[in-house]
């Protein structure tokens, strides 16, 4: 399939494996890129030297294009951007910050820049900042999210109506049907997170992967809107948060319960009670842990079959 997204990234299929803290290291990114999609290394959970190591290993593991996702809310951003330039990474997805801050710097170095947005307003801001494409991410998505609760189904056509640059849909897509639906709504490509979190190559702890497979519809909730809204599996930590909310907590109370390194504890170390378990609503559709290539191939097969059935 050839379209604006395959041409922009020089890839075979318009499928992007989302950058995900504690989940998307070089093994997952390389596996997806080798399978014809675009793999992203998630820099958000990596110290700069760890990121450099992952980039170097990714270059050895694939000769296909891959990128790095940089959530701008984390520290060491300057060092991270310098490493990306030094290591000649061709594509950067920025998120959780102002697209103006780094777009010019990266574009001047010949890097393709994509920014993640959760509203039409931010999509227009990203376009004005000069990015090459936007990821429009709906409320269903795993990880940090927009406050307005705009769903992917409504966000994609609204963003498509306003911007000229390519639109990549994210949030709730884990199948060929989902990919086709996103395209019908106006997306040029899809970014998939949760489904790849439960892949063999994901660096998530096996306890977390098994929990994703066992999560049913309704098993996640968007919380912590006062800090940075995040969609979590309803585990003990989530229930502790709910209890705290009944006491009308201050932002400091919430920060103090959240503490430090909860995401690492849950997703990387496998503490299913005390850890933060970030996943999207579509976890309910995920039935098994599979190799990344099989996930991608299954999506494409279903996409083609369903598309044909409509023609
Ligand atoms: C475990 C996890 C970690 C995530 N970490 C990041 C991140 O570091 N940076 C980012 O921009 N988005 C992050 N996200 C959001 C994804 O990049 C992606 O947009 C989202 O997962 C798409 O929705 P889906 O989960 O329904 O496929 C994360 C999502 C998950 C599930």
mmCIF file of C-alpha atoms and ligand atoms in Angstrom:
data_model
loop_
_atom_site.group_PDB
_atom_site.id
_atom_site.type_symbol
_atom_site.label_atom_id
_atom_site.label_comp_id
_atom_site.label_asym_id
_atom_site.label_seq_id
_atom_site.Cartn_x
_atom_site.Cartn_y
_atom_site.Cartn_z
ATOM 1 C CA UNK A 1 0.000 0.000 0.000
ATOM 2 C CA UNK A 2 1.379 3.415 -0.931
ATOM 3 C CA UNK A 3 0.101 6.645 0.548
ATOM 4 C CA UNK A 4 1.344 9.871 2.162
ATOM 5 C CA UNK A 5 2.483 8.061 5.314
ATOM 6 C CA UNK A 6 4.367 5.216 3.588
ATOM 7 C CA UNK A 7 6.047 7.833 1.399
ATOM 8 C CA UNK A 8 6.878 10.146 4.299
ATOM 9 C CA UNK A 9 8.584 7.412 6.335
ATOM 10 C CA UNK A 10 9.711 5.216 3.398
ATOM 11 C CA UNK A 11 7.923 2.164 4.802
ATOM 12 C CA UNK A 12 5.727 -0.577 3.340
ATOM 13 C CA UNK A 13 2.581 -0.338 5.503
ATOM 14 C CA UNK A 14 1.091 2.798 7.136
ATOM 15 C CA UNK A 15 1.295 1.208 10.593
ATOM 16 C CA UNK A 16 3.325 2.821 13.361
ATOM 17 C CA UNK A 17 4.210 1.025 16.576
ATOM 18 C CA UNK A 18 3.715 3.623 19.274
ATOM 19 C CA UNK A 19 6.487 4.884 21.514
ATOM 20 C CA UNK A 20 5.710 3.506 24.992
ATOM 21 C CA UNK A 21 7.625 3.996 28.222
ATOM 22 C CA UNK A 22 8.992 0.737 29.666
ATOM 23 C CA UNK A 23 7.581 -1.190 26.719
ATOM 24 C CA UNK A 24 9.122 -0.120 23.412
ATOM 25 C CA UNK A 25 12.849 -0.706 23.361
ATOM 26 C CA UNK A 26 14.937 -1.508 20.301
ATOM 27 C CA UNK A 27 13.763 -5.137 20.054
ATOM 28 C CA UNK A 28 10.146 -4.160 19.479
ATOM 29 C CA UNK A 29 11.009 -1.183 17.248
ATOM 30 C CA UNK A 30 13.327 -3.280 15.053
ATOM 31 C CA UNK A 31 10.805 -6.140 14.795
ATOM 32 C CA UNK A 32 8.052 -3.787 13.608
ATOM 33 C CA UNK A 33 10.328 -1.967 11.159
ATOM 34 C CA UNK A 34 11.580 -5.292 9.784
ATOM 35 C CA UNK A 35 7.949 -6.330 9.257
ATOM 36 C CA UNK A 36 7.321 -3.253 7.086
ATOM 37 C CA UNK A 37 5.791 -0.860 9.638
ATOM 38 C CA UNK A 38 7.518 1.943 11.509
ATOM 39 C CA UNK A 39 8.992 1.002 14.883
ATOM 40 C CA UNK A 40 9.540 3.671 17.525
ATOM 41 C CA UNK A 41 11.883 3.508 20.500
ATOM 42 C CA UNK A 42 10.210 5.118 23.521
ATOM 43 C CA UNK A 43 12.751 7.531 25.007
ATOM 44 C CA UNK A 44 10.494 8.562 27.910
ATOM 45 C CA UNK A 45 11.762 5.865 30.273
ATOM 46 C CA UNK A 46 15.407 5.961 29.181
ATOM 47 C CA UNK A 47 18.397 7.837 30.557
ATOM 48 C CA UNK A 48 20.321 9.421 27.650
ATOM 49 C CA UNK A 49 23.065 6.757 27.614
ATOM 50 C CA UNK A 50 20.430 3.984 27.621
ATOM 51 C CA UNK A 51 18.675 5.644 24.686
ATOM 52 C CA UNK A 52 21.953 5.806 22.735
ATOM 53 C CA UNK A 53 22.498 2.102 23.343
ATOM 54 C CA UNK A 54 18.987 1.270 22.124
ATOM 55 C CA UNK A 55 19.428 3.372 18.979
ATOM 56 C CA UNK A 56 22.744 1.706 18.192
ATOM 57 C CA UNK A 57 21.297 -1.776 18.757
ATOM 58 C CA UNK A 58 18.257 -0.919 16.636
ATOM 59 C CA UNK A 59 20.503 0.128 13.743
ATOM 60 C CA UNK A 60 22.187 -3.278 13.950
ATOM 61 C CA UNK A 61 18.856 -5.121 14.170
ATOM 62 C CA UNK A 62 17.230 -3.465 11.146
ATOM 63 C CA UNK A 63 18.244 -1.672 7.977
ATOM 64 C CA UNK A 64 14.728 -0.217 7.686
ATOM 65 C CA UNK A 65 13.703 3.237 8.944
ATOM 66 C CA UNK A 66 12.816 3.547 12.622
ATOM 67 C CA UNK A 67 12.188 6.516 14.922
ATOM 68 C CA UNK A 68 12.310 7.732 18.503
ATOM 69 C CA UNK A 69 9.342 9.005 20.546
ATOM 70 C CA UNK A 70 10.235 11.858 22.888
ATOM 71 C CA UNK A 71 7.645 12.903 25.491
ATOM 72 C CA UNK A 72 8.759 16.438 26.263
ATOM 73 C CA UNK A 73 7.637 16.332 29.886
ATOM 74 C CA UNK A 74 10.645 14.279 30.971
ATOM 75 C CA UNK A 75 14.070 15.702 31.952
ATOM 76 C CA UNK A 76 17.300 15.612 29.883
ATOM 77 C CA UNK A 77 15.472 16.565 26.667
ATOM 78 C CA UNK A 78 18.419 18.571 25.312
ATOM 79 C CA UNK A 79 20.784 15.653 25.772
ATOM 80 C CA UNK A 80 18.242 13.293 24.212
ATOM 81 C CA UNK A 81 17.779 15.499 21.151
ATOM 82 C CA UNK A 82 21.556 15.782 20.706
ATOM 83 C CA UNK A 83 21.910 11.992 20.798
ATOM 84 C CA UNK A 84 19.128 11.612 18.219
ATOM 85 C CA UNK A 85 20.979 13.999 15.897
ATOM 86 C CA UNK A 86 24.415 12.443 16.523
ATOM 87 C CA UNK A 87 23.062 8.952 15.884
ATOM 88 C CA UNK A 88 21.308 10.172 12.710
ATOM 89 C CA UNK A 89 17.843 8.910 13.673
ATOM 90 C CA UNK A 90 15.661 9.846 10.668
ATOM 91 C CA UNK A 91 12.280 10.254 12.398
ATOM 92 C CA UNK A 92 11.163 11.788 15.725
ATOM 93 C CA UNK A 93 7.687 11.722 17.286
ATOM 94 C CA UNK A 94 7.319 14.388 19.983
ATOM 95 C CA UNK A 95 4.519 14.410 22.546
ATOM 96 C CA UNK A 96 3.393 16.019 25.819
ATOM 97 C CA UNK A 97 4.709 19.513 25.138
ATOM 98 C CA UNK A 98 4.772 22.458 22.772
ATOM 99 C CA UNK A 99 5.616 21.410 19.180
ATOM 100 C CA UNK A 100 7.309 24.771 18.611
ATOM 101 C CA UNK A 101 10.103 23.954 21.052
ATOM 102 C CA UNK A 102 11.995 21.334 19.022
ATOM 103 C CA UNK A 103 10.492 21.145 15.529
ATOM 104 C CA UNK A 104 12.782 23.708 13.856
ATOM 105 C CA UNK A 105 15.896 22.285 15.510
ATOM 106 C CA UNK A 106 15.082 18.766 14.266
ATOM 107 C CA UNK A 107 13.901 19.822 10.796
ATOM 108 C CA UNK A 108 17.100 21.806 10.237
ATOM 109 C CA UNK A 109 18.981 18.546 10.762
ATOM 110 C CA UNK A 110 16.853 16.837 8.079
ATOM 111 C CA UNK A 111 14.770 14.848 10.569
ATOM 112 C CA UNK A 112 11.101 14.073 9.874
ATOM 113 C CA UNK A 113 9.024 15.360 12.792
ATOM 114 C CA UNK A 114 5.601 14.184 13.941
ATOM 115 C CA UNK A 115 3.736 15.545 16.966
ATOM 116 C CA UNK A 116 1.048 13.823 19.031
ATOM 117 C CA UNK A 117 -2.147 15.827 19.692
ATOM 118 C CA UNK A 118 -5.500 15.230 21.351
ATOM 119 C CA UNK A 119 -7.522 18.107 19.851
ATOM 120 C CA UNK A 120 -8.052 20.117 16.674
ATOM 121 C CA UNK A 121 -6.538 23.181 18.380
ATOM 122 C CA UNK A 122 -3.276 21.381 19.087
ATOM 123 C CA UNK A 123 -3.251 19.795 15.614
ATOM 124 C CA UNK A 124 -3.371 23.288 14.083
ATOM 125 C CA UNK A 125 -0.600 24.441 16.438
ATOM 126 C CA UNK A 126 1.565 21.491 15.410
ATOM 127 C CA UNK A 127 0.946 22.176 11.722
ATOM 128 C CA UNK A 128 1.876 25.830 12.234
ATOM 129 C CA UNK A 129 5.063 24.746 14.000
ATOM 130 C CA UNK A 130 6.079 22.945 10.790
ATOM 131 C CA UNK A 131 5.704 19.248 11.689
ATOM 132 C CA UNK A 132 5.414 16.740 8.839
ATOM 133 C CA UNK A 133 2.389 14.900 10.258
ATOM 134 C CA UNK A 134 0.268 14.682 13.399
ATOM 135 C CA UNK A 135 -0.810 11.727 15.477
ATOM 136 C CA UNK A 136 -4.387 12.420 16.592
ATOM 137 C CA UNK A 137 -4.831 10.381 19.746
ATOM 138 C CA UNK A 138 -8.276 9.729 21.206
ATOM 139 C CA UNK A 139 -9.478 9.192 24.764
ATOM 140 C CA UNK A 140 -9.442 5.384 24.342
ATOM 141 C CA UNK A 141 -5.655 5.308 24.127
ATOM 142 C CA UNK A 142 -3.303 3.811 26.663
ATOM 143 C CA UNK A 143 -0.819 6.025 28.491
ATOM 144 C CA UNK A 144 -1.091 9.775 29.003
ATOM 145 C CA UNK A 145 -4.017 11.384 27.364
ATOM 146 C CA UNK A 146 -5.943 14.597 26.648
ATOM 147 C CA UNK A 147 -8.192 16.069 29.348
ATOM 148 C CA UNK A 148 -11.169 16.644 27.042
ATOM 149 C CA UNK A 149 -12.071 12.985 26.562
ATOM 150 C CA UNK A 150 -12.446 13.344 22.774
ATOM 151 C CA UNK A 151 -12.692 9.864 21.273
ATOM 152 C CA UNK A 152 -10.703 8.682 18.257
ATOM 153 C CA UNK A 153 -13.942 8.256 16.292
ATOM 154 C CA UNK A 154 -14.758 11.956 16.646
ATOM 155 C CA UNK A 155 -11.228 13.381 16.697
ATOM 156 C CA UNK A 156 -9.992 11.958 13.371
ATOM 157 C CA UNK A 157 -12.607 13.493 11.044
ATOM 158 C CA UNK A 158 -12.423 16.828 12.896
ATOM 159 C CA UNK A 159 -8.621 17.001 12.630
ATOM 160 C CA UNK A 160 -8.761 15.815 9.015
ATOM 161 C CA UNK A 161 -11.161 18.622 8.168
ATOM 162 C CA UNK A 162 -8.763 21.294 9.462
ATOM 163 C CA UNK A 163 -5.180 20.276 8.664
ATOM 164 C CA UNK A 164 -3.428 19.655 5.354
ATOM 165 C CA UNK A 165 -0.570 17.486 6.659
ATOM 166 C CA UNK A 166 -1.058 13.707 6.998
ATOM 167 C CA UNK A 167 -3.055 12.481 10.005
ATOM 168 C CA UNK A 168 -2.145 9.327 11.918
ATOM 169 C CA UNK A 169 -4.950 7.905 14.078
ATOM 170 C CA UNK A 170 -4.186 6.537 17.544
ATOM 171 C CA UNK A 171 -6.307 5.176 20.347
ATOM 172 C CA UNK A 172 -8.363 2.007 20.235
ATOM 173 C CA UNK A 173 -6.829 0.472 17.109
ATOM 174 C CA UNK A 174 -5.613 -3.120 17.410
ATOM 175 C CA UNK A 175 -7.088 -4.891 14.396
ATOM 176 C CA UNK A 176 -7.542 -4.658 10.642
ATOM 177 C CA UNK A 177 -11.112 -3.517 11.194
ATOM 178 C CA UNK A 178 -9.877 -0.715 13.432
ATOM 179 C CA UNK A 179 -7.275 0.336 10.877
ATOM 180 C CA UNK A 180 -9.833 0.391 8.057
ATOM 181 C CA UNK A 181 -12.286 2.372 10.196
ATOM 182 C CA UNK A 182 -9.585 4.941 10.961
ATOM 183 C CA UNK A 183 -8.833 5.287 7.252
ATOM 184 C CA UNK A 184 -12.504 5.716 6.404
ATOM 185 C CA UNK A 185 -12.653 8.502 9.001
ATOM 186 C CA UNK A 186 -9.773 10.265 7.249
ATOM 187 C CA UNK A 187 -6.560 8.870 8.742
ATOM 188 C CA UNK A 188 -3.563 8.350 6.478
ATOM 189 C CA UNK A 189 -1.979 5.900 8.909
ATOM 190 C CA UNK A 190 -2.434 4.343 12.346
ATOM 191 C CA UNK A 191 -0.338 4.358 15.496
ATOM 192 C CA UNK A 192 -0.840 1.245 17.610
ATOM 193 C CA UNK A 193 0.279 0.992 21.235
ATOM 194 C CA UNK A 194 -1.613 -1.444 23.484
ATOM 195 C CA UNK A 195 -1.619 -4.316 20.960
ATOM 196 C CA UNK A 196 2.197 -4.142 20.641
ATOM 197 C CA UNK A 197 2.627 -3.874 24.427
ATOM 198 C CA UNK A 198 1.440 -7.496 24.521
ATOM 199 C CA UNK A 199 3.962 -8.667 21.930
ATOM 200 C CA UNK A 200 6.865 -11.035 22.483
ATOM 201 C CA UNK A 201 9.414 -8.313 21.743
ATOM 202 C CA UNK A 202 7.867 -5.745 24.098
ATOM 203 C CA UNK A 203 10.071 -5.084 27.119
ATOM 204 C CA UNK A 204 7.039 -5.085 29.432
ATOM 205 C CA UNK A 205 7.191 -7.582 32.311
ATOM 206 C CA UNK A 206 5.428 -10.881 31.568
ATOM 207 C CA UNK A 207 3.016 -10.213 34.476
ATOM 208 C CA UNK A 208 1.933 -7.001 32.758
ATOM 209 C CA UNK A 209 1.611 -8.714 29.363
ATOM 210 C CA UNK A 210 -0.579 -11.448 30.892
ATOM 211 C CA UNK A 211 -2.687 -8.805 32.622
ATOM 212 C CA UNK A 212 -3.280 -7.037 29.288
ATOM 213 C CA UNK A 213 -4.497 -10.311 27.793
ATOM 214 C CA UNK A 214 -6.846 -10.842 30.761
ATOM 215 C CA UNK A 215 -8.230 -7.280 30.777
ATOM 216 C CA UNK A 216 -11.819 -7.036 29.566
ATOM 217 C CA UNK A 217 -13.828 -4.089 28.289
ATOM 218 C CA UNK A 218 -14.317 -1.627 31.121
ATOM 219 C CA UNK A 219 -11.094 -2.745 32.768
ATOM 220 C CA UNK A 220 -9.339 0.623 32.383
ATOM 221 C CA UNK A 221 -10.069 4.175 33.477
ATOM 222 C CA UNK A 222 -8.625 7.638 32.764
ATOM 223 C CA UNK A 223 -7.458 9.132 36.034
ATOM 224 C CA UNK A 224 -5.073 11.668 37.609
ATOM 225 C CA UNK A 225 -6.439 14.503 35.477
ATOM 226 C CA UNK A 226 -5.107 16.997 38.046
ATOM 227 C CA UNK A 227 -1.520 15.893 37.300
ATOM 228 C CA UNK A 228 -1.190 14.332 33.847
ATOM 229 C CA UNK A 229 -4.286 12.335 32.774
ATOM 230 C CA UNK A 230 -3.407 8.665 32.309
ATOM 231 C CA UNK A 231 -5.414 5.552 31.449
ATOM 232 C CA UNK A 232 -4.758 2.741 33.921
ATOM 233 C CA UNK A 233 -5.859 -0.825 34.541
ATOM 234 C CA UNK A 234 -8.080 -1.016 37.639
ATOM 235 C CA UNK A 235 -5.653 -2.696 40.022
ATOM 236 C CA UNK A 236 -4.946 -2.112 43.735
ATOM 237 C CA UNK A 237 -3.014 1.109 43.077
ATOM 238 C CA UNK A 238 -5.917 2.416 40.981
ATOM 239 C CA UNK A 239 -8.381 1.504 43.773
ATOM 240 C CA UNK A 240 -6.165 3.299 46.327
ATOM 241 C CA UNK A 241 -6.393 6.370 44.098
ATOM 242 C CA UNK A 242 -10.190 6.054 43.912
ATOM 243 C CA UNK A 243 -10.352 5.882 47.725
ATOM 244 C CA UNK A 244 -8.226 9.011 47.946
ATOM 245 C CA UNK A 245 -10.532 10.823 45.500
ATOM 246 C CA UNK A 246 -13.461 10.309 47.908
ATOM 247 C CA UNK A 247 -11.550 12.514 50.394
ATOM 248 C CA UNK A 248 -11.291 15.505 48.061
ATOM 249 C CA UNK A 249 -7.491 15.337 47.781
ATOM 250 C CA UNK A 250 -5.158 18.225 46.963
ATOM 251 C CA UNK A 251 -2.698 17.942 44.061
ATOM 252 C CA UNK A 252 0.022 17.325 46.639
ATOM 253 C CA UNK A 253 -1.976 14.439 48.155
ATOM 254 C CA UNK A 254 -2.233 12.869 44.711
ATOM 255 C CA UNK A 255 1.451 13.432 43.996
ATOM 256 C CA UNK A 256 2.360 11.893 47.301
ATOM 257 C CA UNK A 257 0.279 8.741 46.673
ATOM 258 C CA UNK A 258 1.674 8.456 43.138
ATOM 259 C CA UNK A 259 5.206 8.765 44.474
ATOM 260 C CA UNK A 260 8.056 7.937 42.131
ATOM 261 C CA UNK A 261 8.653 5.194 39.578
ATOM 262 C CA UNK A 262 5.156 3.644 39.799
ATOM 263 C CA UNK A 263 5.093 3.043 36.035
ATOM 264 C CA UNK A 264 8.424 1.219 36.131
ATOM 265 C CA UNK A 265 7.261 -0.830 39.119
ATOM 266 C CA UNK A 266 4.104 -1.978 37.341
ATOM 267 C CA UNK A 267 4.996 -2.324 33.691
ATOM 268 C CA UNK A 268 8.698 -3.208 33.844
ATOM 269 C CA UNK A 269 9.074 -4.929 37.218
ATOM 270 C CA UNK A 270 5.676 -6.642 37.145
ATOM 271 C CA UNK A 271 4.261 -5.457 40.481
ATOM 272 C CA UNK A 272 0.575 -5.791 39.617
ATOM 273 C CA UNK A 273 -0.689 -4.368 42.931
ATOM 274 C CA UNK A 274 1.452 -1.323 43.621
ATOM 275 C CA UNK A 275 2.517 -0.443 40.075
ATOM 276 C CA UNK A 276 0.922 1.836 37.490
ATOM 277 C CA UNK A 277 -0.371 -0.302 34.583
ATOM 278 C CA UNK A 278 -0.951 1.909 31.525
ATOM 279 C CA UNK A 279 -3.061 0.381 28.766
ATOM 280 C CA UNK A 280 -5.824 1.390 26.350
ATOM 281 C CA UNK A 281 -9.498 0.430 26.280
ATOM 282 C CA UNK A 282 -8.803 -1.895 23.346
ATOM 283 C CA UNK A 283 -6.991 -4.277 25.735
ATOM 284 C CA UNK A 284 -10.344 -6.073 25.854
ATOM 285 C CA UNK A 285 -9.741 -7.235 22.265
ATOM 286 C CA UNK A 286 -6.236 -8.573 22.915
ATOM 287 C CA UNK A 287 -6.360 -12.332 23.480
ATOM 288 C CA UNK A 288 -2.749 -13.485 23.300
ATOM 289 C CA UNK A 289 0.890 -12.456 23.354
ATOM 290 C CA UNK A 290 2.259 -12.752 19.812
ATOM 291 C CA UNK A 291 5.443 -11.869 17.914
ATOM 292 C CA UNK A 292 5.265 -8.316 16.555
ATOM 293 C CA UNK A 293 5.423 -9.496 12.939
ATOM 294 C CA UNK A 294 2.444 -11.801 13.475
ATOM 295 C CA UNK A 295 0.482 -8.932 15.020
ATOM 296 C CA UNK A 296 1.232 -6.738 12.017
ATOM 297 C CA UNK A 297 0.495 -9.516 9.504
ATOM 298 C CA UNK A 298 -2.827 -10.338 11.226
ATOM 299 C CA UNK A 299 -3.852 -6.684 11.137
ATOM 300 C CA UNK A 300 -3.029 -6.413 7.444
ATOM 301 C CA UNK A 301 -4.800 -9.661 6.583
ATOM 302 C CA UNK A 302 -7.981 -8.630 8.363
ATOM 303 C CA UNK A 303 -7.739 -5.133 6.873
ATOM 304 C CA UNK A 304 -7.562 -6.552 3.332
ATOM 305 C CA UNK A 305 -10.342 -9.108 3.891
ATOM 306 C CA UNK A 306 -12.753 -6.616 5.411
ATOM 307 C CA UNK A 307 -11.941 -3.967 2.818
ATOM 308 C CA UNK A 308 -12.650 -6.447 0.004
ATOM 309 C CA UNK A 309 -15.950 -7.478 1.563
ATOM 310 C CA UNK A 310 -17.146 -3.887 1.165
ATOM 311 C CA UNK A 311 -16.119 -3.604 -2.493
HETATM 312 C C1 LIG B 1 2.251 1.357 28.185
HETATM 313 C C2 LIG B 1 2.108 2.605 27.376
HETATM 314 C C3 LIG B 1 3.088 3.579 27.441
HETATM 315 C C4 LIG B 1 2.982 4.745 26.663
HETATM 316 N N1 LIG B 1 3.991 5.645 26.680
HETATM 317 C C5 LIG B 1 3.974 6.701 25.809
HETATM 318 C C6 LIG B 1 5.111 7.552 25.671
HETATM 319 O O1 LIG B 1 6.154 7.355 26.303
HETATM 320 N N2 LIG B 1 5.026 8.589 24.797
HETATM 321 C C7 LIG B 1 3.884 8.828 24.053
HETATM 322 O O2 LIG B 1 3.868 9.768 23.265
HETATM 323 N N3 LIG B 1 2.795 8.040 24.184
HETATM 324 C C8 LIG B 1 2.835 6.966 24.999
HETATM 325 N N4 LIG B 1 1.783 6.097 25.045
HETATM 326 C C9 LIG B 1 0.668 6.287 24.073
HETATM 327 C C10 LIG B 1 1.021 5.552 22.762
HETATM 328 O O3 LIG B 1 2.120 6.152 22.138
HETATM 329 C C11 LIG B 1 -0.130 5.470 21.764
HETATM 330 O O4 LIG B 1 -0.474 6.723 21.239
HETATM 331 C C12 LIG B 1 -1.375 4.807 22.338
HETATM 332 O O5 LIG B 1 -1.010 3.634 23.010
HETATM 333 C C13 LIG B 1 -2.355 4.458 21.225
HETATM 334 O O6 LIG B 1 -3.540 3.931 21.745
HETATM 335 P P1 LIG B 1 -3.759 2.343 21.965
HETATM 336 O O7 LIG B 1 -3.055 2.020 23.229
HETATM 337 O O8 LIG B 1 -5.243 2.230 22.074
HETATM 338 O O9 LIG B 1 -3.192 1.625 20.779
HETATM 339 C C14 LIG B 1 1.853 4.935 25.828
HETATM 340 C C15 LIG B 1 0.874 3.932 25.781
HETATM 341 C C16 LIG B 1 0.991 2.779 26.530
HETATM 342 C C17 LIG B 1 -0.064 1.701 26.404
#
